[in-house]
Amino acid sequence: MTNADEAHHSPRPPAGSRLPAFLIRRTIVSDVVQGIIAGGVLAFITFQIIAHAYVTKVNGWTTMYGCGEPGNGILFRAACAQTFPGPINVSQEAVYWTTKVDSTGQKLFGAHDYNLHFPPGGLPPNNAFWSLTMADARQRFVPNPINRYSVSDRSGLVQNADGSVDIHIQNIAPAGHETNWLPAPSGNFILWLRAYLPDQGILNGTYKMPSVVETQ
């Protein structure tokens, strides 16, 4: 078959097709474009698989150990950046956790009330401080009537009689527990916890963050 015959019999774009003709008719350009697209998709899937291998998930909280180290490879650095957007310290300076779900795996949602219960002596061990920050699903601070966007060991949290601490995470102020209230938006939200100058229990992975439990 001659080149003229091949051109005559080349497939035509189907009626109503929204794809550019160069992607339907096989040419060098179409092969290159489709190769780039396929390579990009495969690279993204591969990165997700590799990133998942670096992540530690316990009680609904996600964390990563070793972020911020100067010698980290590009895939590990990318996994850290995807999980914790923004500047990342080395683990000896700060360790980070984040969660979008409660103890049953359901997404955190402002129509429900939640409790984060730290048993006696169970607050994040550190040599500086820790903080728990609230954000909406788009990682923006949540406007609220008391202008509180986080709580920490410097917030004057009230302990229970046994020395445990309950942080009330909800949209409406909990009657009688306002001091330990972290206001939530009306929709989905996420939480971050940061421990600065973490103790050895955090660095070696023996410390576990408690689950966020729905109470109503």
C-alpha positions as CSV (number, residue, x, y, z in Angstrom):
1,M,0.0,0.0,0.0
2,T,1.4,3.4,-1.0
3,N,1.7,6.4,1.4
4,A,-1.2,7.9,-0.5
5,D,-3.3,4.8,0.2
6,E,-2.4,4.9,3.9
7,A,-3.4,8.5,4.1
8,H,-6.7,7.7,2.3
9,H,-7.4,4.9,4.8
10,S,-6.3,6.7,8.0
11,P,-9.1,6.7,10.6
12,R,-11.1,9.8,10.9
13,P,-12.2,11.3,14.2
14,P,-15.7,10.0,15.1
15,A,-18.5,12.5,14.7
16,G,-18.9,14.6,17.8
17,S,-15.5,13.6,19.2
18,R,-13.9,16.2,21.5
19,L,-10.4,14.8,21.2
20,P,-8.0,16.7,19.0
21,A,-7.5,15.0,15.6
22,F,-3.7,14.5,16.3
23,L,-4.5,12.3,19.2
24,I,-6.9,10.1,17.1
25,R,-4.8,9.8,14.0
26,R,-1.5,8.1,14.8
27,T,1.4,10.4,14.1
28,I,4.8,11.0,15.7
29,V,3.3,13.9,17.6
30,S,0.4,11.8,18.9
31,D,2.8,9.0,20.0
32,V,4.9,11.5,21.9
33,V,1.9,13.2,23.5
34,Q,0.3,9.9,24.6
35,G,3.7,8.6,25.8
36,I,4.1,11.7,28.0
37,I,0.5,11.3,29.4
38,A,1.0,7.6,30.1
39,G,4.4,8.2,31.7
40,G,3.0,10.9,33.9
41,V,0.1,8.7,35.1
42,L,2.4,5.8,35.8
43,A,4.8,8.1,37.6
44,F,2.0,9.5,39.8
45,I,0.7,6.0,40.6
46,T,4.3,4.8,41.4
47,F,4.8,7.8,43.7
48,Q,1.6,7.2,45.6
49,I,2.7,3.6,46.2
50,I,6.2,4.6,47.3
51,A,4.9,7.5,49.5
52,H,2.4,5.1,51.2
53,A,5.4,2.9,52.2
54,Y,7.0,5.8,54.1
55,V,3.9,6.7,56.0
56,T,3.0,5.4,59.5
57,K,-0.7,5.3,60.4
58,V,-1.9,4.6,64.0
59,N,-5.3,5.3,65.4
60,G,-6.3,7.3,62.4
61,W,-3.2,9.6,62.6
62,T,-0.6,9.8,59.9
63,T,3.0,10.6,60.6
64,M,6.4,10.2,59.0
65,Y,9.8,9.8,60.7
66,G,12.9,11.3,59.2
67,C,11.5,14.2,57.3
68,G,13.7,17.2,56.9
69,E,17.0,15.3,56.9
70,P,19.4,16.9,54.4
71,G,20.4,13.5,52.9
72,N,16.9,12.3,52.1
73,G,16.2,11.1,48.6
74,I,13.8,13.0,46.2
75,L,10.9,10.5,46.6
76,F,11.1,10.6,50.4
77,R,11.2,14.4,50.4
78,A,8.2,14.5,48.0
79,A,6.3,12.1,50.3
80,C,7.0,14.4,53.3
81,A,5.9,17.5,51.3
82,Q,2.6,15.8,50.2
83,T,1.7,14.7,53.7
84,F,2.8,17.8,55.5
85,P,2.7,20.9,53.3
86,G,5.0,23.7,54.4
87,P,8.4,23.8,56.1
88,I,9.5,20.6,57.7
89,N,12.0,20.3,60.5
90,V,14.2,17.3,61.2
91,S,12.6,14.9,63.6
92,Q,14.8,15.9,66.5
93,E,13.3,19.4,66.3
94,A,9.7,18.5,65.5
95,V,7.4,15.6,64.7
96,Y,4.0,16.0,63.0
97,W,0.8,14.0,62.9
98,T,-2.3,14.7,60.9
99,T,-5.8,13.1,60.6
100,K,-9.0,13.5,58.7
101,V,-10.9,10.7,60.3
102,D,-12.3,9.6,63.6
103,S,-11.8,6.2,65.4
104,T,-14.1,4.4,63.1
105,G,-12.5,5.8,59.9
106,Q,-15.3,8.3,59.2
107,K,-14.3,11.7,57.9
108,L,-14.3,14.4,60.6
109,F,-17.4,16.6,60.1
110,G,-18.6,19.6,62.1
111,A,-22.1,18.2,62.5
112,H,-20.7,15.8,65.1
113,D,-18.9,16.4,68.4
114,Y,-15.5,14.7,69.1
115,N,-13.3,14.1,72.0
116,L,-9.5,13.6,71.9
117,H,-8.7,11.9,75.2
118,F,-5.2,11.8,76.6
119,P,-4.8,9.4,79.5
120,P,-2.8,10.4,82.6
121,G,0.7,11.1,81.5
122,G,-0.3,10.6,77.9
123,L,0.2,14.0,76.4
124,P,2.9,14.2,73.7
125,P,6.2,13.9,75.5
126,N,8.5,16.8,74.5
127,N,11.2,19.2,75.7
128,A,9.6,22.3,74.3
129,F,5.8,22.2,73.6
130,W,3.1,20.6,71.6
131,S,0.1,22.1,69.7
132,L,-3.1,20.8,68.1
133,T,-4.3,22.9,65.2
134,M,-7.7,22.9,63.4
135,A,-8.2,23.6,59.7
136,D,-11.1,23.1,57.2
137,A,-10.9,20.6,54.3
138,R,-8.9,23.1,52.2
139,Q,-6.3,23.5,55.0
140,R,-7.5,27.0,56.0
141,F,-7.9,28.2,59.5
142,V,-11.5,28.1,60.8
143,P,-13.2,31.4,61.8
144,N,-14.8,31.0,65.2
145,P,-16.3,33.2,67.9
146,I,-13.3,32.9,70.3
147,N,-10.6,33.2,67.6
148,R,-9.0,30.0,68.7
149,Y,-7.3,28.0,66.0
150,S,-5.2,25.7,68.1
151,V,-4.7,24.4,71.7
152,S,-1.5,23.4,73.3
153,D,0.2,22.7,76.6
154,R,0.3,26.5,77.0
155,S,-3.4,26.9,76.7
156,G,-4.3,26.2,80.3
157,L,-6.1,23.0,79.5
158,V,-8.1,21.7,82.5
159,Q,-7.2,18.2,83.6
160,N,-9.8,15.6,84.8
161,A,-9.6,14.4,88.4
162,D,-7.4,11.5,87.3
163,G,-4.9,13.7,85.5
164,S,-6.2,12.9,82.0
165,V,-7.0,15.6,79.5
166,D,-10.0,15.8,77.2
167,I,-10.0,18.2,74.2
168,H,-13.5,18.9,72.9
169,I,-13.5,19.3,69.1
170,Q,-16.9,20.6,67.9
171,N,-18.7,23.4,66.2
172,I,-20.7,24.5,69.2
173,A,-19.0,25.4,72.5
174,P,-19.3,22.5,75.0
175,A,-21.1,23.7,78.1
176,G,-18.7,23.7,81.1
177,H,-15.7,22.7,79.0
178,E,-15.0,25.9,77.0
179,T,-11.4,26.0,78.2
180,N,-10.6,22.7,76.5
181,W,-12.7,23.5,73.3
182,L,-11.1,23.5,69.9
183,P,-13.8,25.1,67.5
184,A,-14.6,23.1,64.4
185,P,-16.2,24.3,61.1
186,S,-19.7,23.2,60.1
187,G,-18.2,21.0,57.3
188,N,-15.3,18.6,57.0
189,F,-12.0,19.4,58.8
190,I,-8.5,18.1,59.5
191,L,-6.3,18.2,62.5
192,W,-2.5,18.6,62.9
193,L,-0.5,17.9,66.0
194,R,3.1,19.0,66.3
195,A,5.5,18.1,69.1
196,Y,8.6,20.3,69.3
197,L,11.9,18.9,70.6
198,P,10.1,15.5,70.9
199,D,11.1,13.0,73.6
200,Q,12.6,9.7,72.8
201,G,9.2,8.0,73.1
202,I,8.1,9.9,70.0
203,L,11.3,9.5,68.1
204,N,11.4,5.7,68.5
205,G,7.7,5.3,67.6
206,T,6.6,3.9,70.9
207,Y,4.3,6.9,71.7
208,K,0.9,6.6,70.0
209,M,-1.5,9.4,69.4
210,P,-5.0,8.5,70.8
211,S,-8.0,8.3,68.4
212,V,-10.4,11.1,67.8
213,V,-13.7,9.7,69.1
214,E,-17.2,10.9,68.0
215,T,-19.3,11.6,71.1
216,Q,-22.4,12.9,69.4
